[in-house]
Coordinates of C-alpha atoms and ligand atoms in Angstrom, one line a residue:
Chain A
M1 CA 72.0 23.7 -38.3
A2 CA 73.4 22.7 -34.9
D3 CA 71.2 22.3 -31.9
L4 CA 71.5 25.6 -30.1
S5 CA 69.0 25.0 -27.3
V6 CA 69.9 25.1 -23.6
K7 CA 68.1 24.7 -20.3
I8 CA 68.0 26.4 -17.0
K9 CA 66.2 24.1 -14.6
D10 CA 63.2 23.1 -16.7
L11 CA 63.1 26.3 -18.8
H12 CA 64.0 25.8 -22.4
F13 CA 65.9 28.4 -24.4
K14 CA 65.9 28.1 -28.2
N15 CA 69.5 29.4 -28.1
P16 CA 71.9 30.6 -25.4
V17 CA 71.8 34.3 -26.4
L18 CA 69.9 36.7 -24.2
T19 CA 69.9 40.4 -24.1
A20 CA 71.1 41.9 -20.8
S21 CA 69.0 44.0 -18.4
G22 CA 69.1 47.7 -19.0
T23 CA 70.4 47.4 -22.5
C24 CA 67.3 46.4 -24.4
G25 CA 64.4 48.2 -22.7
F26 CA 61.5 45.8 -22.5
G27 CA 62.2 44.2 -25.9
Q28 CA 59.9 46.4 -28.0
E29 CA 62.5 49.1 -28.1
I30 CA 64.8 46.9 -30.2
A31 CA 62.0 45.2 -32.2
D32 CA 62.7 47.5 -35.3
F33 CA 66.2 45.9 -35.5
V34 CA 65.7 42.3 -34.4
D35 CA 63.0 39.6 -34.5
L36 CA 62.7 39.1 -30.8
S37 CA 61.4 35.5 -31.3
K38 CA 64.9 34.6 -32.6
L39 CA 66.5 35.4 -29.3
G40 CA 67.0 32.9 -26.5
G41 CA 65.6 35.4 -24.2
V42 CA 65.2 39.1 -23.3
V43 CA 66.1 40.2 -19.8
M44 CA 64.1 43.4 -19.4
K45 CA 65.0 46.7 -17.7
G46 CA 65.4 46.5 -14.0
T47 CA 61.9 46.7 -12.4
T48 CA 61.1 47.9 -8.9
L49 CA 57.9 47.9 -6.8
K50 CA 57.4 51.6 -7.2
H51 CA 58.2 54.1 -9.9
R52 CA 61.8 55.4 -9.8
E53 CA 63.0 58.5 -11.5
G54 CA 66.6 57.3 -11.5
N55 CA 69.7 59.5 -11.0
D56 CA 70.2 63.0 -12.4
Y57 CA 71.9 63.6 -15.8
P58 CA 74.7 63.1 -16.7
R59 CA 74.5 59.4 -16.4
M60 CA 77.1 58.2 -18.9
A61 CA 80.8 58.5 -19.6
E62 CA 82.6 56.8 -22.4
T63 CA 85.7 55.0 -21.4
P64 CA 88.4 53.1 -23.3
S65 CA 86.5 50.2 -24.8
G66 CA 83.5 50.7 -22.6
M67 CA 81.3 53.1 -20.7
L68 CA 80.2 54.0 -17.2
N69 CA 76.5 54.3 -16.5
A70 CA 74.7 55.7 -13.5
V71 CA 71.1 55.2 -14.6
G72 CA 69.9 54.2 -11.1
L73 CA 67.1 51.8 -12.1
Q74 CA 64.8 54.4 -13.7
N75 CA 61.5 52.5 -14.3
K76 CA 57.8 53.0 -14.0
G77 CA 57.3 50.3 -11.4
V78 CA 55.7 46.9 -11.5
D79 CA 52.0 48.1 -11.8
N80 CA 52.9 49.9 -15.0
F81 CA 54.8 46.8 -16.2
I82 CA 51.8 44.5 -15.7
K83 CA 49.3 47.0 -17.2
N84 CA 51.2 48.4 -20.1
I85 CA 54.2 46.3 -20.9
Y86 CA 53.3 42.7 -20.2
P87 CA 50.4 42.8 -22.8
T88 CA 52.9 43.8 -25.5
I89 CA 55.3 40.9 -24.9
K90 CA 53.2 38.1 -23.7
D91 CA 52.5 36.8 -27.2
V92 CA 56.1 37.0 -28.4
D93 CA 57.7 33.6 -28.6
S94 CA 60.8 34.1 -26.5
N95 CA 61.7 34.0 -22.8
F96 CA 61.0 37.5 -21.3
I97 CA 62.7 37.6 -17.9
V98 CA 62.0 40.3 -15.3
N99 CA 65.0 41.8 -13.6
V100 CA 63.8 42.2 -10.1
N101 CA 65.2 44.9 -7.8
G102 CA 64.5 46.2 -4.3
S103 CA 65.7 48.5 -1.6
T104 CA 64.6 46.2 1.1
I105 CA 63.9 42.4 1.3
E106 CA 60.2 43.2 1.7
D107 CA 60.4 45.0 -1.7
Y108 CA 62.0 42.0 -3.4
I109 CA 59.4 39.7 -1.9
A110 CA 56.4 41.8 -2.9
L111 CA 57.7 42.2 -6.5
A112 CA 58.5 38.5 -6.9
E113 CA 55.1 37.6 -5.7
Q114 CA 53.4 39.8 -8.4
I115 CA 55.7 38.5 -11.1
N116 CA 55.1 34.9 -10.1
E117 CA 51.4 35.4 -11.1
L118 CA 52.3 36.3 -14.7
D119 CA 52.0 33.2 -16.9
K120 CA 54.2 34.4 -19.7
I121 CA 57.1 35.4 -17.5
P122 CA 59.0 32.1 -17.2
A123 CA 61.8 33.3 -14.9
I124 CA 63.2 36.2 -12.9
E125 CA 66.7 37.6 -12.7
L126 CA 67.1 38.7 -9.1
N127 CA 69.4 41.7 -9.2
I128 CA 71.5 42.0 -6.0
S129 CA 74.2 43.9 -7.8
C130 CA 73.1 47.3 -9.1
P131 CA 76.0 49.7 -8.2
N132 CA 73.9 52.8 -8.9
V133 CA 71.3 53.0 -6.2
K134 CA 71.7 54.3 -2.7
E135 CA 69.6 51.7 -0.9
G136 CA 69.7 48.0 -1.5
G137 CA 71.0 47.0 -4.9
M138 CA 74.6 46.0 -4.7
A139 CA 74.6 46.1 -0.9
F140 CA 72.7 42.8 -1.0
G141 CA 75.2 41.2 -3.3
V142 CA 78.5 42.0 -1.6
S143 CA 78.2 39.8 1.5
C144 CA 77.2 36.1 1.7
A145 CA 74.9 36.8 4.6
S146 CA 72.8 39.5 2.9
A147 CA 72.8 37.7 -0.4
E148 CA 71.6 34.5 1.3
A149 CA 68.9 36.5 3.1
V150 CA 67.3 38.0 0.0
V151 CA 67.6 34.8 -2.1
K152 CA 66.0 32.8 0.7
A153 CA 63.1 35.2 1.1
V154 CA 62.4 35.4 -2.6
R155 CA 62.7 31.6 -3.0
A156 CA 59.9 31.2 -0.4
V157 CA 57.5 33.1 -2.7
Y158 CA 58.8 32.6 -6.2
T159 CA 58.1 29.2 -7.8
K160 CA 59.6 29.4 -11.2
P161 CA 63.3 29.5 -12.3
M162 CA 65.2 32.1 -10.3
I163 CA 68.5 33.4 -11.7
V164 CA 70.5 35.5 -9.2
K165 CA 72.6 38.3 -10.7
L166 CA 75.9 38.7 -9.0
S167 CA 78.1 41.7 -8.4
P168 CA 81.7 41.6 -9.5
N169 CA 82.6 44.2 -6.8
V170 CA 83.5 41.5 -4.3
T171 CA 86.7 39.8 -3.1
D172 CA 85.5 36.2 -3.9
I173 CA 82.6 36.0 -6.3
A174 CA 82.6 32.2 -6.1
E175 CA 81.8 32.3 -2.4
I176 CA 78.7 34.5 -3.1
A177 CA 77.6 32.2 -5.9
K178 CA 77.8 29.1 -3.6
A179 CA 75.9 31.0 -0.9
V180 CA 73.0 31.8 -3.2
E181 CA 73.0 28.3 -4.7
G182 CA 72.6 27.0 -1.2
E183 CA 69.5 29.1 -0.7
G184 CA 67.8 27.8 -3.8
A185 CA 69.0 29.9 -6.8
D186 CA 68.4 27.9 -10.0
S187 CA 71.1 29.8 -11.8
V188 CA 73.5 32.6 -11.3
S189 CA 74.2 35.3 -13.9
L190 CA 77.4 37.4 -13.9
V191 CA 78.7 40.0 -14.1
N192 CA 76.9 43.2 -13.4
T193 CA 78.9 46.3 -13.9
F194 CA 82.2 47.2 -12.0
L195 CA 82.2 50.3 -9.9
G196 CA 84.2 52.9 -11.7
M197 CA 84.6 56.7 -12.0
A198 CA 85.5 59.4 -14.5
I199 CA 86.7 62.9 -14.0
N200 CA 86.7 65.8 -16.5
P201 CA 90.1 67.4 -16.0
E202 CA 89.0 70.7 -17.6
T203 CA 86.2 71.3 -15.2
R204 CA 87.8 69.3 -12.4
R205 CA 84.5 67.7 -11.7
P206 CA 83.2 64.1 -11.9
V207 CA 81.6 63.4 -15.2
L208 CA 78.6 61.5 -13.6
S209 CA 76.1 63.1 -11.4
T210 CA 76.6 60.3 -8.9
I211 CA 80.4 60.6 -9.0
T212 CA 80.8 56.8 -9.5
G213 CA 79.0 54.5 -11.9
G214 CA 79.1 51.0 -13.4
L215 CA 81.6 50.0 -16.0
S216 CA 80.6 47.8 -18.9
G217 CA 81.7 46.8 -22.3
P218 CA 84.8 45.0 -23.7
A219 CA 86.9 46.8 -21.1
I220 CA 85.6 44.3 -18.5
K221 CA 85.6 41.2 -20.6
P222 CA 88.7 39.5 -19.3
I223 CA 87.7 39.9 -15.7
A224 CA 84.1 38.9 -16.3
L225 CA 85.4 35.8 -18.1
R226 CA 87.7 34.9 -15.3
M227 CA 84.8 35.3 -12.8
V228 CA 82.5 33.1 -14.9
W229 CA 85.2 30.4 -15.0
Q230 CA 85.7 30.5 -11.3
V231 CA 82.0 30.5 -10.5
A232 CA 81.2 27.7 -13.0
Q233 CA 83.7 25.5 -11.1
A234 CA 82.2 26.4 -7.8
V235 CA 78.5 25.7 -8.4
K236 CA 76.4 23.0 -9.9
V237 CA 73.6 25.3 -11.2
P238 CA 73.8 26.7 -14.7
V239 CA 75.8 29.9 -15.1
V240 CA 74.7 32.8 -17.3
G241 CA 77.8 34.8 -18.4
M242 CA 78.1 38.3 -19.5
G243 CA 80.5 41.3 -19.6
G244 CA 81.8 42.9 -22.7
I245 CA 80.5 40.3 -25.2
M246 CA 80.6 41.9 -28.7
N247 CA 80.6 38.9 -31.0
A248 CA 80.2 35.2 -31.3
A249 CA 83.8 34.5 -30.4
D250 CA 83.4 36.4 -27.1
A251 CA 80.2 34.4 -26.4
I252 CA 81.9 31.1 -27.1
E253 CA 84.8 32.0 -24.7
F254 CA 82.2 32.5 -22.0
M255 CA 80.6 29.1 -22.8
L256 CA 83.9 27.3 -22.9
A257 CA 84.6 28.8 -19.5
G258 CA 81.4 27.2 -18.2
A259 CA 78.4 29.5 -19.1
T260 CA 75.3 27.7 -20.2
A261 CA 73.9 30.9 -21.7
I262 CA 75.2 34.4 -22.2
E263 CA 73.8 37.9 -22.2
V264 CA 74.7 40.7 -24.6
G265 CA 74.5 44.2 -23.0
T266 CA 76.5 47.3 -24.0
A267 CA 77.2 45.8 -27.5
I268 CA 73.5 46.5 -28.3
F269 CA 74.2 50.3 -28.1
I270 CA 76.8 49.9 -30.8
D271 CA 74.6 47.7 -33.0
P272 CA 71.3 46.2 -31.8
T273 CA 71.6 43.4 -34.4
I274 CA 74.7 42.0 -32.6
P275 CA 72.7 39.5 -30.5
L276 CA 71.3 37.8 -33.6
Q277 CA 74.7 37.9 -35.3
I278 CA 76.0 36.0 -32.3
V279 CA 73.3 33.4 -32.6
D280 CA 74.4 32.8 -36.2
G281 CA 78.1 33.0 -35.3
I282 CA 77.7 30.3 -32.6
N283 CA 76.0 28.0 -35.1
D284 CA 78.8 28.6 -37.6
Y285 CA 81.4 27.8 -34.9
L286 CA 79.6 24.5 -34.0
E287 CA 79.4 23.4 -37.6
R288 CA 83.0 24.3 -38.2
H289 CA 84.1 22.3 -35.2
N290 CA 81.7 19.4 -35.8
F291 CA 79.6 19.8 -32.6
S292 CA 76.0 18.8 -33.0
S293 CA 74.9 20.7 -29.9
V294 CA 75.9 23.9 -28.2
R295 CA 75.7 22.0 -25.0
D296 CA 78.8 20.1 -26.0
I297 CA 81.0 23.2 -25.6
I298 CA 79.7 24.4 -22.2
G299 CA 82.6 24.2 -19.8
S300 CA 84.7 22.3 -22.3
L301 CA 87.8 24.5 -21.9
Q302 CA 90.9 22.4 -22.8
M303 CA 93.6 22.6 -20.2
Chain B
M1 CA 59.1 55.2 -38.7
K2 CA 61.2 52.0 -38.5
K3 CA 64.8 52.5 -37.4
T4 CA 67.6 50.6 -39.1
V5 CA 71.3 50.0 -38.9
Q6 CA 72.8 50.5 -42.3
E7 CA 76.2 50.8 -43.9
L8 CA 76.0 53.9 -46.0
L9 CA 78.3 55.2 -48.7
L10 CA 80.0 58.5 -48.0
V11 CA 79.7 60.3 -51.4
E12 CA 81.1 63.7 -50.4
N13 CA 83.0 65.3 -47.5
E14 CA 83.3 69.0 -48.0
Q15 CA 85.2 71.2 -45.6
L16 CA 83.1 74.3 -45.0
N17 CA 85.4 76.2 -42.7
H18 CA 88.2 75.5 -40.1
D19 CA 86.0 73.1 -38.1
N20 CA 82.8 72.4 -40.0
F21 CA 82.3 69.7 -42.6
R22 CA 79.4 68.6 -44.7
L23 CA 79.1 64.8 -45.1
V24 CA 76.8 63.4 -47.7
L25 CA 75.7 59.8 -47.2
Q26 CA 73.9 57.6 -49.7
S27 CA 71.8 54.5 -49.0
E28 CA 71.3 51.6 -51.4
N29 CA 67.6 51.6 -50.5
E30 CA 64.9 54.2 -50.6
L31 CA 65.2 56.6 -47.7
P32 CA 62.5 56.6 -45.0
P33 CA 60.8 60.0 -44.4
I34 CA 63.2 62.2 -42.4
F35 CA 62.1 65.3 -40.6
P36 CA 64.0 68.4 -39.3
G37 CA 65.2 67.7 -35.8
Q38 CA 65.7 64.0 -36.4
F39 CA 69.2 62.6 -36.1
V40 CA 71.4 59.7 -37.0
N41 CA 73.9 57.8 -34.8
V42 CA 77.2 57.3 -36.5
E43 CA 79.8 54.6 -35.9
I44 CA 83.3 55.9 -36.1
K45 CA 85.2 52.7 -36.7
K46 CA 88.4 54.3 -38.0
A47 CA 89.5 55.0 -34.4
T48 CA 89.2 51.9 -32.2
E49 CA 89.4 54.0 -29.0
I50 CA 86.0 55.6 -30.0
F51 CA 83.6 53.1 -28.5
L52 CA 80.2 54.6 -28.8
R53 CA 78.4 56.0 -31.8
R54 CA 78.1 59.8 -32.1
P55 CA 74.7 61.5 -32.8
F56 CA 74.4 64.1 -35.6
S57 CA 71.3 66.0 -36.8
I58 CA 70.1 65.8 -40.4
L59 CA 71.2 68.8 -42.4
D60 CA 69.4 68.0 -45.6
V61 CA 67.8 65.1 -47.5
D62 CA 67.7 64.3 -51.2
P63 CA 65.2 61.5 -51.6
E64 CA 65.8 61.1 -55.3
K65 CA 69.5 60.4 -54.9
R66 CA 68.8 58.4 -51.7
Q67 CA 71.2 60.8 -49.9
F68 CA 71.2 62.9 -46.8
S69 CA 73.8 65.2 -45.3
L70 CA 75.2 66.0 -41.9
L71 CA 76.9 69.1 -40.7
V72 CA 79.8 68.0 -38.5
K73 CA 81.5 70.4 -36.2
I74 CA 84.8 69.2 -34.6
L75 CA 84.4 69.1 -30.9
G76 CA 86.6 66.2 -29.7
R77 CA 88.1 62.9 -31.0
G78 CA 85.0 61.4 -32.5
S79 CA 83.9 64.3 -34.6
K80 CA 87.5 64.9 -35.6
V81 CA 88.0 61.4 -36.9
L82 CA 84.6 61.5 -38.6
T83 CA 85.7 64.5 -40.7
T84 CA 88.7 62.5 -42.0
Y85 CA 86.5 60.0 -43.8
Q86 CA 86.6 60.2 -47.6
A87 CA 84.2 59.7 -50.4
G88 CA 83.9 56.0 -51.1
D89 CA 84.2 55.1 -47.4
K90 CA 81.4 53.1 -45.8
I91 CA 79.9 54.4 -42.5
S92 CA 77.5 52.5 -40.3
V93 CA 74.5 54.6 -39.3
I94 CA 71.4 54.0 -37.1
Y95 CA 68.6 56.2 -38.3
P96 CA 66.1 57.9 -38.4
L97 CA 66.1 58.7 -34.7
G98 CA 64.1 61.1 -32.5
N99 CA 61.2 63.3 -33.2
G100 CA 61.3 66.4 -35.4
F101 CA 60.0 69.9 -34.8
T102 CA 56.4 70.8 -34.9
M103 CA 56.0 72.3 -38.4
P104 CA 54.5 75.8 -38.7
K105 CA 51.1 76.4 -40.2
A106 CA 50.9 78.0 -43.6
D107 CA 50.2 81.6 -42.4
E108 CA 52.8 81.6 -39.6
K109 CA 56.0 83.5 -39.2
V110 CA 58.9 81.6 -37.7
L111 CA 62.3 82.4 -36.2
L112 CA 65.0 79.8 -36.4
I113 CA 68.0 80.4 -34.1
G114 CA 71.1 78.3 -34.4
G115 CA 74.6 78.3 -33.0
G116 CA 77.6 75.9 -32.6
S117 CA 76.7 72.4 -33.6
G118 CA 73.0 73.3 -33.8
V119 CA 72.9 75.0 -37.2
A120 CA 72.0 71.9 -39.2
P121 CA 68.4 71.4 -38.1
M122 CA 67.7 75.1 -38.5
L123 CA 68.8 75.0 -42.1
Y124 CA 66.8 71.9 -42.8
I125 CA 63.6 73.4 -41.3
S126 CA 64.1 76.6 -43.4
K127 CA 64.1 74.4 -46.5
V128 CA 61.2 72.1 -45.9
C129 CA 58.8 74.1 -43.7
G130 CA 56.8 75.2 -46.8
L131 CA 56.6 78.9 -46.0
N132 CA 57.5 81.9 -48.1
L133 CA 60.8 83.6 -47.8
D134 CA 59.5 86.5 -45.8
Q135 CA 57.9 84.2 -43.2
V136 CA 61.2 82.4 -42.4
H137 CA 63.8 84.3 -40.4
V138 CA 67.1 82.5 -39.6
L139 CA 69.4 83.9 -37.0
L140 CA 72.8 82.3 -36.7
G141 CA 75.4 83.1 -34.1
A142 CA 79.1 82.3 -33.8
R143 CA 82.3 83.7 -32.3
S144 CA 83.7 85.2 -35.5
Q145 CA 83.1 85.4 -39.2
N146 CA 85.3 82.3 -39.9
D147 CA 83.2 80.2 -37.5
H148 CA 80.1 80.7 -39.6
V149 CA 79.4 78.3 -42.5
D150 CA 78.3 79.4 -46.0
V151 CA 74.5 79.2 -46.0
S152 CA 74.0 80.6 -49.5
A153 CA 72.3 77.3 -50.6
Y154 CA 69.6 78.1 -48.1
Q155 CA 69.2 81.9 -48.6
S156 CA 66.3 81.4 -51.0
F157 CA 64.2 79.8 -48.2
G158 CA 64.4 82.6 -45.6
K159 CA 65.9 85.9 -44.5
F160 CA 69.3 85.2 -42.8
Y161 CA 70.8 87.3 -40.0
F162 CA 74.2 86.8 -38.4
T163 CA 75.8 87.7 -35.1
T164 CA 79.5 87.4 -34.2
E165 CA 81.0 88.1 -30.8
D166 CA 83.8 90.2 -32.4
G167 CA 81.5 91.9 -34.9
S168 CA 83.3 90.5 -37.9
L169 CA 80.0 89.4 -39.5
G170 CA 76.5 90.7 -39.0
E171 CA 75.7 92.4 -35.7
K172 CA 78.1 92.2 -32.8
G173 CA 77.2 90.1 -29.8
F174 CA 75.1 87.0 -29.1
V175 CA 72.0 86.0 -31.0
T176 CA 70.0 87.4 -28.2
N177 CA 71.6 90.9 -28.8
H178 CA 70.5 91.0 -32.5
S179 CA 68.2 93.8 -33.5
I180 CA 65.5 91.6 -35.0
Y181 CA 65.5 89.5 -31.9
K182 CA 65.2 92.4 -29.6
S183 CA 62.6 94.3 -31.5
E184 CA 60.5 91.7 -33.2
L185 CA 60.5 88.6 -31.0
S186 CA 56.9 88.8 -30.1
T187 CA 55.8 89.1 -33.8
F188 CA 56.8 85.4 -34.4
D189 CA 54.4 82.6 -34.1
K190 CA 57.0 80.0 -33.5
I191 CA 60.6 80.0 -32.4
Y192 CA 62.9 77.0 -33.0
T193 CA 66.4 76.8 -31.6
C194 CA 69.3 74.4 -31.4
G195 CA 72.8 75.1 -30.1
P196 CA 74.7 75.5 -26.9
N197 CA 72.6 75.2 -23.8
P198 CA 73.2 78.7 -22.5
M199 CA 72.0 80.1 -25.8
M200 CA 68.9 77.9 -25.9
K201 CA 68.1 78.8 -22.3
A202 CA 68.4 82.6 -23.0
V203 CA 66.1 82.2 -26.0
A204 CA 63.7 80.1 -24.0
K205 CA 63.5 82.7 -21.3
D206 CA 62.7 85.5 -23.8
A207 CA 60.2 83.3 -25.6
V208 CA 58.4 82.6 -22.4
A209 CA 58.4 86.4 -21.6
A210 CA 57.1 87.2 -25.1
G211 CA 54.5 84.4 -24.9
V212 CA 55.8 82.8 -28.1
F213 CA 55.7 79.0 -28.9
C214 CA 59.3 77.8 -28.6
E215 CA 60.9 74.4 -29.3
V216 CA 64.5 73.5 -28.5
S217 CA 66.5 70.6 -29.7
L218 CA 68.7 69.2 -27.0
E219 CA 72.1 67.5 -27.4
N220 CA 72.5 65.4 -24.2
T221 CA 75.2 62.8 -24.4
M222 CA 73.9 59.5 -25.6
A223 CA 75.0 55.9 -25.4
C224 CA 72.4 54.2 -27.7
G225 CA 70.3 56.8 -29.4
F226 CA 67.2 54.6 -29.6
G227 CA 65.8 54.5 -26.1
V228 CA 67.3 51.5 -24.3
C229 CA 70.1 52.8 -22.1
L230 CA 68.3 55.7 -20.4
C231 CA 71.5 57.7 -20.3
C232 CA 70.3 60.8 -22.2
V233 CA 67.5 61.9 -19.9
E234 CA 66.3 65.5 -19.4
K235 CA 64.0 66.5 -16.5
T236 CA 60.6 67.5 -17.7
T237 CA 57.4 68.5 -16.0
T238 CA 56.4 64.8 -16.2
G239 CA 59.7 63.3 -15.0
H240 CA 62.8 62.1 -16.8
K241 CA 62.4 61.8 -20.6
C242 CA 64.8 60.3 -23.1
V243 CA 66.2 63.0 -25.4
C244 CA 66.8 60.3 -28.0
T245 CA 63.2 59.0 -28.2
D246 CA 61.0 61.6 -26.5
G247 CA 63.1 64.4 -28.0
P248 CA 65.5 65.7 -29.1
V249 CA 63.0 68.4 -29.7
F250 CA 61.1 69.6 -26.7
N251 CA 58.6 72.4 -26.2
I252 CA 60.1 74.6 -23.5
K253 CA 56.9 74.6 -21.5
D254 CA 57.6 70.9 -20.8
L255 CA 61.2 71.4 -19.5
T256 CA 62.0 72.4 -16.0
W257 CA 64.7 74.9 -16.9
Q258 CA 65.1 77.6 -14.3
I259 CA 64.7 80.5 -16.6
Ligands
FAD1 C1 70.5 64.8 -31.0 C2 71.9 65.4 -31.3 C3 72.1 66.0 -32.4 C4 73.4 66.6 -32.7 N1 73.6 67.2 -33.9 C5 74.9 67.6 -34.2 C6 75.1 68.2 -35.5 O1 74.2 68.3 -36.3 N2 76.4 68.6 -35.7 C7 77.4 68.5 -34.8 O2 78.5 68.9 -35.1 N3 77.1 68.0 -33.6 C8 75.9 67.5 -33.3 N4 75.7 67.0 -32.0 C9 76.8 66.9 -31.1 C10 77.7 65.8 -31.4 O3 77.1 64.6 -31.1 C11 79.0 65.9 -30.5 O4 79.7 67.0 -30.8 C12 79.8 64.7 -30.6 O5 79.2 63.5 -30.1 C13 81.1 64.9 -29.9 O6 81.9 63.7 -30.0 P1 83.5 63.8 -29.9 O7 84.0 62.5 -29.9 O8 84.0 64.7 -31.0 O9 83.7 64.6 -28.6 P2 84.2 63.9 -27.2 O10 85.6 63.7 -27.3 O11 83.2 62.9 -26.9 O12 83.9 65.2 -26.3 C14 84.6 66.3 -26.3 C15 84.2 67.1 -25.1 O13 82.8 67.6 -25.2 C16 82.0 67.1 -24.3 N5 80.8 66.6 -25.0 C17 80.7 65.7 -25.9 N6 79.4 65.5 -26.4 C18 78.7 66.4 -25.6 C19 77.3 66.7 -25.6 N7 76.4 66.1 -26.4 N8 76.9 67.7 -24.7 C20 77.8 68.3 -23.9 N9 79.1 68.0 -23.9 C21 79.5 67.1 -24.7 C22 82.7 65.9 -23.7 O14 82.4 65.7 -22.3 C23 84.2 66.3 -23.8 O15 84.5 67.2 -22.7 C24 74.4 66.4 -31.7 C25 74.2 65.8 -30.5 C26 72.9 65.3 -30.3 C27 72.7 64.5 -29.0
FMN2 C1 73.0 51.6 -19.3 C2 73.0 50.3 -18.5 C3 71.9 49.9 -17.7 C4 71.9 48.7 -17.0 N1 70.8 48.4 -16.2 C5 70.8 47.3 -15.5 C6 69.6 46.9 -14.8 O1 68.6 47.6 -14.7 N2 69.6 45.7 -14.1 C7 70.7 44.8 -14.2 O2 70.7 43.8 -13.6 N3 71.8 45.2 -14.9 C8 71.9 46.3 -15.6 N4 73.0 46.7 -16.3 C9 74.1 45.7 -16.4 C10 74.1 44.8 -17.6 O3 72.9 44.0 -17.6 C11 75.3 43.9 -17.7 O4 75.4 43.1 -16.5 C12 76.6 44.7 -17.8 O5 76.5 45.9 -18.5 C13 77.8 43.9 -18.3 O6 77.5 43.4 -19.6 P1 78.0 44.2 -20.9 O7 79.5 44.5 -20.8 O8 77.7 43.2 -22.0 O9 77.2 45.4 -21.0 C14 73.0 47.9 -17.1 C15 74.1 48.2 -17.9 C16 74.1 49.3 -18.6 C17 75.3 49.6 -19.5
FES3 S1 70.7 57.5 -25.6 FE1 70.1 55.6 -24.8 S2 68.1 56.0 -24.2 FE2 68.7 57.8 -25.1

């Protein structure tokens, strides 16, 4: 068995495989299929200060090798999280990471302050890249100035590792990554979904209630991989890579491109056991190539 | 009940009419309890352009043989490719998913109304609801005679009625035009329905007017089927609920349908 452990700042992950926000609920929803304690981490569904109903149905459109979603951060709010969800996860031996969202900087601050108090939440993923909400969300992640402002504000109140989740809907993602690193991000994760659209030609109407939505799945993998590679070269902090990872080979590509850890998202809808299959597959790969640690392959792309 | 991802063996694929197929799947393990209204999410690997799984209701279960069946109606690419699978093929299935219908009490009289892709759960209820033949009334609607499937295997469980839009089988019109529906609706204790939304809404409206308990099984499009993507939501009196985990069966009094 190779050493699969990785670190983000001082936070230890038993392996580099996490489940992506919005694709695994709060963990318990996939507990029938996977032993959560075997995962490197679980990034839970996007949480906001207040309850959000999310967007109207229809919220989903299948696309070639992927899907569009327009969920719009439906969640019951942080109070419900602390009261009803936190108790169910706090004794599971894995890193449960809260995906933090807001419409305003004040929202982000208030939420981060509350999460900071929770002993068993070792890190947050600051989402400045949700394409499916009218206010806030992606708007914060598409310019250096607004990304810096929100990261700086949250850094002032949040003391544990802070991973900032970047939007791919920008001209130069490496610039944004450098900007948030400069304001104290301990890590960056990428990518969130690409803004996309689907039309039903028979009805001549958009398929999604919101007209546009976020594209995920294997369809985005080559672009996500390119972005992870560019960002890994631009920043010193660890990079968490994601976008269309379906198997261990995909995960290893992201790590070779410079990702310290990876997240599995849409693949879970196809088969919720895929994240654990990837853990095993990475181990097999390391043994086959005589690496004693997964850390040896991070950013080891041969040119 | 614990959900699993399993490779099941297709033991039979029987064509029932021009666009309906009955697929029988067998597990290596003992089957979990499966209730009418519950569904499975099927991977259609044969066609790489079909990315997501497709949900199908349970038509019937044979615990002894560790088999259950699905009634697949061709709608688009996925359902079409699924019907080309042959006995001996393996199919990955996530199941059992969702919540079933509220089963009737021993002295109740029920009306089961099915149409389109919603016939399967109605047939399964008729078989396992534990009532006598004269307590179970099954009303099935379709465009024409050749759109109906053969239900003779279920006719010992209830009284069957048919409607067709062209009058080629049973009474002419929609299910809501049928004589038993028009004259006896309020005599039923429970109405269950699954099918096209306009049909379910028409039934729901009449059930409300008649003051009869009514449950519908919704077929919202799904990405995961087990409650993590939040794509399948339906508006209810208590906010958005997931059709895959809170449903697919809902009591109409909990829905916000404008009926
Ligand atoms: C809980 C549940 C139980 C179901 N049970 C059965 C069953 O027992 N038997 C059966 O035949 N079918 C059943 N269905 C419907 C079945 O899942 C769809 O027919 C199938 O997913 C269509 O896939 P496709 O690739 O053939 O069509 P696609 O190519 O995906 O779609 C063809 C067209 O139909 C539309 N469409 C597809 N799915 C839906 C939907 N769910 N609602 C509205 N429009 C849609 C698409 O937008 C497209 O325009 C059930 C659905 C659900 C959610
Ligand atoms: C249905 C759905 C819901 C999502 N919800 C969130 C969310 O709440 N917060 C977030 O940061 N990302 C969210 N995402 C984005 C994923 O976490 C991930 O960044 C993206 O899907 C790309 O990875 P994938 O191709 O492996 O899915 C969501 C994605 C999907 C498909
Ligand atoms: S289909 Fe994913 S939550 Fe219902």
